Amino acid sequence: VQTCCSSDLSFNLLQNNTESEALLELFDSSQADILALKEFDRYHMGKLGAELSRRYPHEWYFRPAGLAIYSKYPILSQEIYPAGSWPIQSAVIQVDGQQIQLINAHLAKPGILIYLKRGNMKVLKDLAADRVEQIAQLKRADQQIDLPTIVTCDCNMTSLTAAYAELADGLNDVFRRRGWGLGHTFLIPRGFDISSDINLGFQRID
C-alpha cells in the first residue's frame, strides 16, 4: 500500500516460519516505511526483533494476537478492539505531518475442511462468530477516528463472499485499484492442509 509519502507492507509470517534471514531480505526489498505483521510470535521477536527495531524505531507488538507494527514514523496512539480470540490492532501514525490510522488484523479462517473431517461443528460456528465480530470491530475502528485509514489484514476470504462485501463497504480495495496480476494467494493443495511440493495459486484470499 502506498500513500503520498509512505509505503506499507502487510505480511503473514506464518507461526512456524524459521527463515529469519529470508524474512529480513523480504522486508528490505519491499522498502516499506511501515510493516503490519501477522502471526508474529515469540520466535520471530527473538530472531527478528532487535534488527527490526534498528530499522524501524517505532514499534508495537501485541503478543496475544501475534500482531506487530513496525514504523519509521512515530506511533501516536494504540488501541485494541476485542473480537473473540482474534483482536484488532489500531494505531495512529504521524507520517510527514499527516496523521493516518493503521488497522492491522488477522481474520479468523473458516478452516472448513479440517474441522469437517473431525466433525467439530462447534469450532466452525465459533470461527464464523469471531469473523462477524472482527468485521464489526474493523468498521467500528474505521468510523471512530476521523483520519485517513489503511486496513491491512490476512482476510482469509475471497472477494465473492458476503464477508468481503461487508468489509469493503466504505473501503477501497487497493489491489483492485493499483494491483496487477491475478493476486491468487490461496494455494492448491496446500491450502487444504495437504503437503505438496507443487502448489497452484487458485484464489485471492488476503
Short mmCIF file of C-alpha atoms in Angstrom, two decimals:
data_model
loop_
_atom_site.label_atom_id
_atom_site.label_comp_id
_atom_site.label_asym_id
_atom_site.label_seq_id
_atom_site.Cartn_x
_atom_site.Cartn_y
_atom_site.Cartn_z
CA VAL A 1 0.00 0.00 0.00
CA GLN A 2 1.40 3.42 -0.93
CA THR A 3 0.22 6.76 0.38
CA CYS A 4 1.59 10.09 -0.78
CA CYS A 5 4.57 9.86 1.50
CA SER A 6 4.96 6.29 2.73
CA SER A 7 4.64 2.64 1.76
CA ASP A 8 3.24 -0.13 3.94
CA LEU A 9 3.79 -3.88 3.83
CA SER A 10 1.16 -6.26 5.19
CA PHE A 11 2.54 -9.76 5.70
CA ASN A 12 1.63 -13.01 7.48
CA LEU A 13 4.92 -14.58 8.60
CA LEU A 14 3.37 -17.98 9.47
CA GLN A 15 3.98 -19.11 13.03
CA ASN A 16 6.33 -21.95 12.13
CA ASN A 17 8.38 -19.91 9.64
CA THR A 18 12.02 -20.02 10.81
CA GLU A 19 13.55 -18.42 7.69
CA SER A 20 14.73 -15.33 9.57
CA GLU A 21 17.27 -14.14 7.01
CA ALA A 22 14.81 -14.56 4.14
CA LEU A 23 12.20 -12.55 6.05
CA LEU A 24 14.64 -9.68 6.65
CA GLU A 25 15.60 -9.73 2.97
CA LEU A 26 11.92 -9.54 2.04
CA PHE A 27 11.31 -6.58 4.32
CA ASP A 28 14.39 -4.80 2.94
CA SER A 29 13.42 -5.43 -0.69
CA SER A 30 9.93 -4.03 -0.07
CA GLN A 31 11.44 -0.71 1.07
CA ALA A 32 8.36 -0.32 3.25
CA ASP A 33 8.19 2.51 5.77
CA ILE A 34 5.65 0.59 7.86
CA LEU A 35 5.33 -3.16 8.46
CA ALA A 36 1.99 -4.63 9.55
CA LEU A 37 2.76 -8.22 10.55
CA LYS A 38 0.58 -11.21 11.40
CA GLU A 39 1.49 -14.50 13.16
CA PHE A 40 4.49 -12.72 14.65
CA ASP A 41 5.29 -14.90 17.66
CA ARG A 42 7.98 -15.13 20.35
CA TYR A 43 10.36 -16.91 17.99
CA HIS A 44 10.14 -14.06 15.47
CA MET A 45 10.56 -11.47 18.20
CA GLY A 46 13.68 -13.26 19.42
CA LYS A 47 15.19 -13.69 15.96
CA LEU A 48 13.98 -10.53 14.21
CA GLY A 49 13.01 -8.08 16.95
CA ALA A 50 16.39 -6.42 17.52
CA GLU A 51 17.11 -5.98 13.81
CA LEU A 52 13.62 -4.71 13.06
CA SER A 53 13.88 -2.24 15.95
CA ARG A 54 17.12 -0.92 14.49
CA ARG A 55 15.46 -0.34 11.12
CA TYR A 56 12.06 0.73 12.45
CA PRO A 57 12.46 2.82 15.63
CA HIS A 58 8.72 2.85 16.43
CA GLU A 59 7.11 -0.49 17.21
CA TRP A 60 4.10 -2.09 18.83
CA TYR A 61 3.98 -5.84 19.35
CA PHE A 62 0.66 -7.18 20.62
CA ARG A 63 1.71 -10.68 21.59
CA PRO A 64 -1.72 -12.19 22.49
CA ALA A 65 -2.86 -11.84 18.86
CA GLY A 66 0.53 -12.23 17.16
CA LEU A 67 0.19 -8.76 15.61
CA ALA A 68 3.06 -6.31 15.21
CA ILE A 69 3.51 -2.85 13.70
CA TYR A 70 7.00 -1.56 12.92
CA SER A 71 7.21 2.00 11.68
CA LYS A 72 9.79 4.58 10.63
CA TYR A 73 7.24 7.18 11.70
CA PRO A 74 6.04 7.90 15.26
CA ILE A 75 3.15 5.86 16.63
CA LEU A 76 0.98 8.41 18.43
CA SER A 77 -1.69 6.14 19.91
CA GLN A 78 -2.60 2.49 20.22
CA GLU A 79 -5.97 0.77 20.51
CA ILE A 80 -7.02 -2.88 20.76
CA TYR A 81 -10.53 -3.83 19.66
CA PRO A 82 -11.51 -7.19 21.20
CA ALA A 83 -13.06 -9.80 18.91
CA GLY A 84 -13.10 -13.23 20.50
CA SER A 85 -9.70 -14.87 20.11
CA TRP A 86 -8.78 -12.54 17.20
CA PRO A 87 -8.38 -8.93 18.43
CA ILE A 88 -7.89 -5.97 16.07
CA GLN A 89 -4.84 -3.69 16.35
CA SER A 90 -5.28 0.02 15.56
CA ALA A 91 -2.57 2.67 15.63
CA VAL A 92 -2.44 6.36 14.76
CA ILE A 93 0.83 7.16 12.99
CA GLN A 94 2.32 10.56 12.18
CA VAL A 95 3.55 10.48 8.58
CA ASP A 96 5.35 13.66 7.49
CA GLY A 97 2.95 16.00 9.23
CA GLN A 98 -0.18 13.96 8.45
CA GLN A 99 -1.84 11.52 10.82
CA ILE A 100 -3.17 8.21 9.50
CA GLN A 101 -4.86 5.28 11.18
CA LEU A 102 -3.41 1.85 10.50
CA ILE A 103 -5.63 -1.12 11.31
CA ASN A 104 -3.83 -4.46 11.49
CA ALA A 105 -5.91 -7.63 11.61
CA HIS A 106 -5.80 -11.37 11.08
CA LEU A 107 -9.32 -12.55 10.37
CA ALA A 108 -10.40 -15.96 11.62
CA LYS A 109 -10.08 -18.54 8.87
CA PRO A 110 -13.03 -20.81 8.08
CA GLY A 111 -10.86 -23.95 8.25
CA ILE A 112 -13.82 -25.88 6.89
CA LEU A 113 -12.08 -28.98 5.58
CA ILE A 114 -10.03 -29.87 8.64
CA TYR A 115 -12.92 -29.34 11.07
CA LEU A 116 -15.46 -31.14 8.90
CA LYS A 117 -13.14 -34.15 8.90
CA ARG A 118 -13.21 -34.07 12.68
CA GLY A 119 -16.97 -33.50 12.76
CA ASN A 120 -16.40 -30.49 15.02
CA MET A 121 -19.21 -28.10 14.08
CA LYS A 122 -18.84 -26.03 17.26
CA VAL A 123 -15.39 -24.83 16.16
CA LEU A 124 -16.81 -23.81 12.77
CA LYS A 125 -19.63 -21.87 14.43
CA ASP A 126 -17.20 -20.16 16.84
CA LEU A 127 -14.88 -19.16 13.98
CA ALA A 128 -17.81 -17.79 11.98
CA ALA A 129 -18.96 -15.76 15.00
CA ASP A 130 -15.43 -14.44 15.52
CA ARG A 131 -15.24 -13.27 11.88
CA VAL A 132 -18.55 -11.42 12.19
CA GLU A 133 -17.31 -9.69 15.34
CA GLN A 134 -13.93 -8.87 13.77
CA ILE A 135 -15.51 -7.21 10.74
CA ALA A 136 -17.83 -5.23 13.04
CA GLN A 137 -14.81 -4.09 15.06
CA LEU A 138 -12.87 -3.19 11.91
CA LYS A 139 -15.71 -0.97 10.75
CA ARG A 140 -16.06 0.47 14.25
CA ALA A 141 -12.35 1.34 14.33
CA ASP A 142 -12.58 2.91 10.87
CA GLN A 143 -15.56 5.06 11.83
CA GLN A 144 -14.36 6.02 15.31
CA ILE A 145 -11.33 8.03 14.17
CA ASP A 146 -11.77 10.76 11.55
CA LEU A 147 -8.48 10.12 9.76
CA PRO A 148 -7.35 8.53 6.50
CA THR A 149 -7.35 4.81 7.32
CA ILE A 150 -5.41 1.88 5.92
CA VAL A 151 -6.74 -1.59 6.77
CA THR A 152 -4.16 -4.36 6.42
CA CYS A 153 -5.33 -7.88 7.01
CA ASP A 154 -4.81 -11.50 6.28
CA CYS A 155 -8.51 -11.57 5.47
CA ASN A 156 -8.94 -15.31 4.83
CA MET A 157 -11.83 -14.66 2.43
CA THR A 158 -12.45 -14.30 -1.28
CA SER A 159 -13.98 -11.27 -2.96
CA LEU A 160 -17.12 -13.31 -3.71
CA THR A 161 -18.16 -13.70 -0.07
CA ALA A 162 -20.74 -11.74 1.93
CA ALA A 163 -17.99 -11.04 4.49
CA TYR A 164 -15.92 -9.29 1.81
CA ALA A 165 -18.90 -7.19 0.72
CA GLU A 166 -19.50 -6.14 4.33
CA LEU A 167 -15.84 -5.28 4.89
CA ALA A 168 -15.45 -3.45 1.57
CA ASP A 169 -18.45 -1.21 2.24
CA GLY A 170 -16.87 2.22 2.70
CA LEU A 171 -13.33 1.00 1.99
CA ASN A 172 -11.32 0.86 -1.24
CA ASP A 173 -9.75 -2.44 -2.31
CA VAL A 174 -6.21 -1.31 -3.09
CA PHE A 175 -5.42 -4.43 -5.13
CA ARG A 176 -8.33 -3.74 -7.46
CA ARG A 177 -7.26 -0.12 -7.83
CA ARG A 178 -3.49 -0.45 -8.07
CA GLY A 179 -2.57 -4.16 -8.09
CA TRP A 180 -1.58 -6.31 -11.04
CA GLY A 181 -1.90 -9.97 -11.97
CA LEU A 182 -4.42 -12.40 -10.56
CA GLY A 183 -3.39 -11.94 -6.94
CA HIS A 184 -4.08 -15.58 -6.14
CA THR A 185 -2.64 -16.39 -2.72
CA PHE A 186 -4.67 -19.48 -1.81
CA LEU A 187 -2.67 -22.48 -2.96
CA ILE A 188 -3.96 -25.89 -4.05
CA PRO A 189 -3.40 -28.41 -2.49
CA ARG A 190 -1.50 -26.76 0.39
CA GLY A 191 -4.46 -24.54 1.19
CA PHE A 192 -6.38 -27.67 2.14
CA ASP A 193 -3.68 -28.68 4.63
CA ILE A 194 -2.24 -31.18 2.14
CA SER A 195 1.54 -31.25 1.97
CA SER A 196 2.86 -30.94 -1.58
CA ASP A 197 5.94 -29.65 -3.41
CA ILE A 198 3.74 -28.40 -6.26
CA ASN A 199 1.08 -25.83 -5.49
CA LEU A 200 -1.07 -23.71 -7.79
CA GLY A 201 -2.44 -20.26 -6.98
CA PHE A 202 -6.21 -20.68 -7.05
CA GLN A 203 -7.96 -17.77 -5.34
CA ARG A 204 -7.20 -14.41 -3.78
CA ILE A 205 -7.91 -14.58 -0.05
CA ASP A 206 -5.62 -11.96 1.51
#
